[in-house]
Amino acid sequence: MGAADGLVIGTTRQHLPKPLVVGDEPTDPVEGAARLDAALKAADADLDQVMADVQAKFGADKAAIFGAHKELLADEGTVQDAVSHILDGHGPAWAYQQATNARIEQLQKLDDPLLAGRAIDLSDVQRRVLRHLLGLREDAAQAGGPGGHSPVILLAPDLTPSDTARLGPDTLLGFATAQGGPTSHTAIIARGLGLPAIVAAGESVLSVPDGTLAILDGSAGRLYLNPSDADVQSARDRMAVLAAGREAARAARHQPGPPATGSGWRSPPTSTGRRRRQRPLKPGPRAWA
């Protein structure tokens, strides 16, 4: 399903985050609690920096997503459960993973897709804290084509908000995920970045070889693989029309409004950005919704 509008042509690349291997390494409870506290503080500092970077690049509304991550990080119930595991003789990394996993599973079972989508946010926070506890650096943000230079259409099981903000339009043309939903914070960031995106495309999307030519239509919620020359040209033509429409809308925003009336009231400007209904592309050999 479509999560962020837009149309792009490019080659695909698979993105599979490396799983964090967390063993249970018991330590002195006081030392374990201190290590957890230090990791939580380090993660909080990370989020402060992420919020500042995102606000500078994309605005305060997108940065607020990571403010919600800070709230998840500071959740007293989660921290207390982790400390309880430590006092029971478990290592701090294992203890924090268990405490957060329990809450992630609870969120995933909720019928409300908006609340269920917060599971990926908590997973994002969990990985951030665990990396500090395990002494691991943040995953490298490499999404480009050969050499990591050309932007690509990224295919992944799911993406966290941190992944999306870190990769951004310099390395991504757009993305398609096997899981996820259109109300997730990842989808919201994609829309803010102007990245076409589709979500819940199914596990089959994870078998697409790297370097496959594709057309990603976020508006229609379709990924077309190995399109014909005619389909590519059709997509390019439509991209040109969409680009012209965006430029016209930007120009209209800078036009002066109507003159003020005698009462001092100014009438609202007429909207020129009305969304056009787009005709879906003719499907190529294989397409995913």
Short mmCIF file of N, CA, C and O in Angstrom, two decimals, residues 73-132:
data_model
loop_
_atom_site.label_atom_id
_atom_site.label_comp_id
_atom_site.label_asym_id
_atom_site.label_seq_id
_atom_site.Cartn_x
_atom_site.Cartn_y
_atom_site.Cartn_z
N LEU A 73 12.18 6.08 25.87
CA LEU A 73 13.44 5.80 26.54
C LEU A 73 13.34 6.01 28.04
O LEU A 73 13.93 5.26 28.84
N ALA A 74 12.57 7.02 28.44
CA ALA A 74 12.46 7.37 29.85
C ALA A 74 11.31 6.67 30.57
O ALA A 74 11.08 6.96 31.75
N ASP A 75 10.62 5.75 29.89
CA ASP A 75 9.48 5.08 30.51
C ASP A 75 9.90 4.36 31.79
O ASP A 75 10.76 3.46 31.77
N GLU A 76 9.30 4.75 32.91
CA GLU A 76 9.71 4.21 34.21
C GLU A 76 9.44 2.72 34.32
O GLU A 76 10.25 1.97 34.90
N GLY A 77 8.33 2.26 33.78
CA GLY A 77 8.00 0.85 33.87
C GLY A 77 9.03 -0.03 33.18
O GLY A 77 9.43 -1.08 33.71
N THR A 78 9.47 0.40 31.99
CA THR A 78 10.47 -0.37 31.26
C THR A 78 11.79 -0.42 32.03
O THR A 78 12.41 -1.48 32.17
N VAL A 79 12.21 0.74 32.53
CA VAL A 79 13.47 0.81 33.27
C VAL A 79 13.39 -0.04 34.54
O VAL A 79 14.33 -0.78 34.88
N GLN A 80 12.28 0.04 35.24
CA GLN A 80 12.12 -0.74 36.48
C GLN A 80 12.16 -2.24 36.20
O GLN A 80 12.77 -3.00 36.96
N ASP A 81 11.52 -2.67 35.11
CA ASP A 81 11.55 -4.08 34.77
C ASP A 81 12.96 -4.54 34.43
O ASP A 81 13.39 -5.64 34.81
N ALA A 82 13.70 -3.69 33.72
CA ALA A 82 15.07 -4.04 33.37
C ALA A 82 15.94 -4.14 34.63
O ALA A 82 16.73 -5.08 34.78
N VAL A 83 15.76 -3.20 35.55
CA VAL A 83 16.53 -3.23 36.80
C VAL A 83 16.16 -4.47 37.62
O VAL A 83 17.03 -5.10 38.24
N SER A 84 14.91 -4.85 37.60
CA SER A 84 14.49 -6.05 38.33
C SER A 84 15.20 -7.28 37.79
O SER A 84 15.64 -8.15 38.55
N HIS A 85 15.32 -7.37 36.46
CA HIS A 85 16.05 -8.48 35.86
C HIS A 85 17.52 -8.46 36.30
O HIS A 85 18.11 -9.52 36.56
N ILE A 86 18.11 -7.28 36.37
CA ILE A 86 19.50 -7.16 36.80
C ILE A 86 19.65 -7.63 38.24
O ILE A 86 20.59 -8.37 38.58
N LEU A 87 18.73 -7.22 39.10
CA LEU A 87 18.77 -7.63 40.50
C LEU A 87 18.56 -9.13 40.65
O LEU A 87 19.00 -9.73 41.64
N ASP A 88 17.91 -9.75 39.66
CA ASP A 88 17.72 -11.20 39.69
C ASP A 88 18.95 -11.95 39.19
O ASP A 88 18.94 -13.18 39.11
N GLY A 89 20.00 -11.21 38.85
CA GLY A 89 21.25 -11.84 38.46
C GLY A 89 21.53 -11.89 36.97
O GLY A 89 22.42 -12.62 36.54
N HIS A 90 20.80 -11.08 36.17
CA HIS A 90 21.03 -11.07 34.73
C HIS A 90 21.87 -9.87 34.31
O HIS A 90 21.95 -8.86 35.02
N GLY A 91 22.48 -9.97 33.13
CA GLY A 91 23.28 -8.88 32.59
C GLY A 91 22.41 -7.72 32.14
O GLY A 91 21.24 -7.90 31.78
N PRO A 92 22.95 -6.50 32.11
CA PRO A 92 22.14 -5.31 31.78
C PRO A 92 21.60 -5.31 30.35
O PRO A 92 20.46 -4.90 30.12
N ALA A 93 22.40 -5.77 29.38
CA ALA A 93 21.91 -5.78 28.00
C ALA A 93 20.76 -6.77 27.85
O ALA A 93 19.72 -6.46 27.25
N TRP A 94 20.93 -7.98 28.39
CA TRP A 94 19.87 -8.99 28.34
C TRP A 94 18.63 -8.48 29.06
O TRP A 94 17.50 -8.65 28.58
N ALA A 95 18.83 -7.85 30.21
CA ALA A 95 17.71 -7.36 31.01
C ALA A 95 16.92 -6.30 30.26
O ALA A 95 15.67 -6.33 30.24
N TYR A 96 17.62 -5.37 29.61
CA TYR A 96 16.91 -4.30 28.88
C TYR A 96 16.21 -4.87 27.65
O TYR A 96 15.08 -4.47 27.33
N GLN A 97 16.85 -5.82 26.98
CA GLN A 97 16.21 -6.43 25.81
C GLN A 97 14.92 -7.15 26.20
O GLN A 97 13.90 -7.05 25.50
N GLN A 98 14.95 -7.88 27.31
CA GLN A 98 13.76 -8.60 27.75
C GLN A 98 12.64 -7.63 28.12
O GLN A 98 11.47 -7.85 27.77
N ALA A 99 12.98 -6.57 28.83
CA ALA A 99 11.96 -5.60 29.27
C ALA A 99 11.31 -4.92 28.07
O ALA A 99 10.08 -4.72 28.04
N THR A 100 12.11 -4.55 27.08
CA THR A 100 11.55 -3.87 25.91
C THR A 100 10.85 -4.85 24.96
O THR A 100 9.84 -4.50 24.34
N ASN A 101 11.38 -6.07 24.84
CA ASN A 101 10.72 -7.05 23.98
C ASN A 101 9.29 -7.32 24.43
O ASN A 101 8.38 -7.49 23.60
N ALA A 102 9.09 -7.39 25.73
CA ALA A 102 7.74 -7.64 26.25
C ALA A 102 6.78 -6.55 25.81
O ALA A 102 5.63 -6.83 25.43
N ARG A 103 7.23 -5.31 25.83
CA ARG A 103 6.37 -4.19 25.43
C ARG A 103 6.19 -4.12 23.92
O ARG A 103 5.12 -3.76 23.42
N ILE A 104 7.24 -4.47 23.17
CA ILE A 104 7.12 -4.49 21.71
C ILE A 104 6.08 -5.52 21.29
O ILE A 104 5.24 -5.25 20.42
N GLU A 105 6.11 -6.69 21.91
CA GLU A 105 5.13 -7.74 21.58
C GLU A 105 3.71 -7.30 21.92
O GLU A 105 2.76 -7.59 21.18
N GLN A 106 3.55 -6.59 23.03
CA GLN A 106 2.22 -6.09 23.40
C GLN A 106 1.70 -5.10 22.37
O GLN A 106 0.53 -5.15 21.97
N LEU A 107 2.57 -4.20 21.91
CA LEU A 107 2.16 -3.21 20.91
C LEU A 107 1.80 -3.88 19.59
O LEU A 107 0.83 -3.49 18.93
N GLN A 108 2.57 -4.88 19.19
CA GLN A 108 2.31 -5.55 17.92
C GLN A 108 0.98 -6.26 17.89
O GLN A 108 0.40 -6.48 16.81
N LYS A 109 0.45 -6.63 19.04
CA LYS A 109 -0.81 -7.36 19.12
C LYS A 109 -2.04 -6.44 19.13
O LYS A 109 -3.17 -6.93 19.05
N LEU A 110 -1.84 -5.13 19.24
CA LEU A 110 -2.97 -4.21 19.33
C LEU A 110 -3.72 -4.13 18.00
O LEU A 110 -3.12 -4.19 16.92
N ASP A 111 -5.04 -3.99 18.09
CA ASP A 111 -5.86 -3.89 16.88
C ASP A 111 -5.73 -2.51 16.23
O ASP A 111 -5.95 -2.38 15.02
N ASP A 112 -5.41 -1.50 17.00
CA ASP A 112 -5.26 -0.14 16.48
C ASP A 112 -3.94 -0.06 15.71
O ASP A 112 -2.87 -0.15 16.31
N PRO A 113 -3.98 0.13 14.38
CA PRO A 113 -2.73 0.15 13.61
C PRO A 113 -1.82 1.30 13.99
O PRO A 113 -0.59 1.20 13.87
N LEU A 114 -2.40 2.41 14.45
CA LEU A 114 -1.57 3.55 14.86
C LEU A 114 -0.73 3.19 16.07
O LEU A 114 0.48 3.45 16.12
N LEU A 115 -1.37 2.56 17.07
CA LEU A 115 -0.65 2.16 18.27
C LEU A 115 0.29 1.00 17.99
O LEU A 115 1.41 0.95 18.51
N ALA A 116 -0.15 0.06 17.15
CA ALA A 116 0.70 -1.07 16.79
C ALA A 116 1.96 -0.59 16.08
O ALA A 116 3.03 -1.19 16.22
N GLY A 117 1.83 0.50 15.33
CA GLY A 117 2.98 1.04 14.62
C GLY A 117 4.05 1.59 15.54
O GLY A 117 5.20 1.78 15.13
N ARG A 118 3.69 1.84 16.79
CA ARG A 118 4.69 2.35 17.75
C ARG A 118 5.68 1.26 18.14
O ARG A 118 6.70 1.54 18.74
N ALA A 119 5.38 0.01 17.79
CA ALA A 119 6.33 -1.07 18.09
C ALA A 119 7.66 -0.82 17.41
O ALA A 119 8.72 -1.10 17.98
N ILE A 120 7.63 -0.30 16.16
CA ILE A 120 8.88 -0.05 15.45
C ILE A 120 9.65 1.09 16.11
O ILE A 120 10.88 1.12 16.10
N ASP A 121 8.92 2.04 16.72
CA ASP A 121 9.59 3.13 17.43
C ASP A 121 10.34 2.59 18.65
O ASP A 121 11.49 2.96 18.90
N LEU A 122 9.67 1.70 19.39
CA LEU A 122 10.32 1.14 20.57
C LEU A 122 11.48 0.23 20.16
O LEU A 122 12.52 0.20 20.83
N SER A 123 11.35 -0.47 19.05
CA SER A 123 12.46 -1.27 18.54
C SER A 123 13.66 -0.39 18.19
O SER A 123 14.82 -0.76 18.42
N ASP A 124 13.36 0.78 17.64
CA ASP A 124 14.41 1.75 17.31
C ASP A 124 15.14 2.19 18.57
O ASP A 124 16.38 2.23 18.62
N VAL A 125 14.37 2.52 19.60
CA VAL A 125 14.96 2.93 20.88
C VAL A 125 15.76 1.78 21.49
O VAL A 125 16.87 1.98 22.01
N GLN A 126 15.22 0.58 21.41
CA GLN A 126 15.90 -0.59 21.98
C GLN A 126 17.27 -0.78 21.34
O GLN A 126 18.28 -0.97 22.05
N ARG A 127 17.34 -0.72 20.02
CA ARG A 127 18.62 -0.90 19.33
C ARG A 127 19.61 0.18 19.73
O ARG A 127 20.82 -0.08 19.89
N ARG A 128 19.13 1.38 19.92
CA ARG A 128 20.02 2.49 20.29
C ARG A 128 20.66 2.23 21.65
O ARG A 128 21.86 2.42 21.85
N VAL A 129 19.85 1.79 22.62
CA VAL A 129 20.37 1.52 23.97
C VAL A 129 21.28 0.31 23.96
O VAL A 129 22.36 0.31 24.57
N LEU A 130 20.87 -0.75 23.25
CA LEU A 130 21.67 -1.97 23.22
C LEU A 130 23.04 -1.73 22.58
O LEU A 130 24.04 -2.33 22.99
N ARG A 131 23.09 -0.89 21.56
CA ARG A 131 24.39 -0.61 20.95
C ARG A 131 25.35 0.00 21.96
O ARG A 131 26.55 -0.31 21.98
N HIS A 132 24.83 0.87 22.83
CA HIS A 132 25.68 1.46 23.87
C HIS A 132 26.09 0.41 24.90
O HIS A 132 27.25 0.38 25.34
#
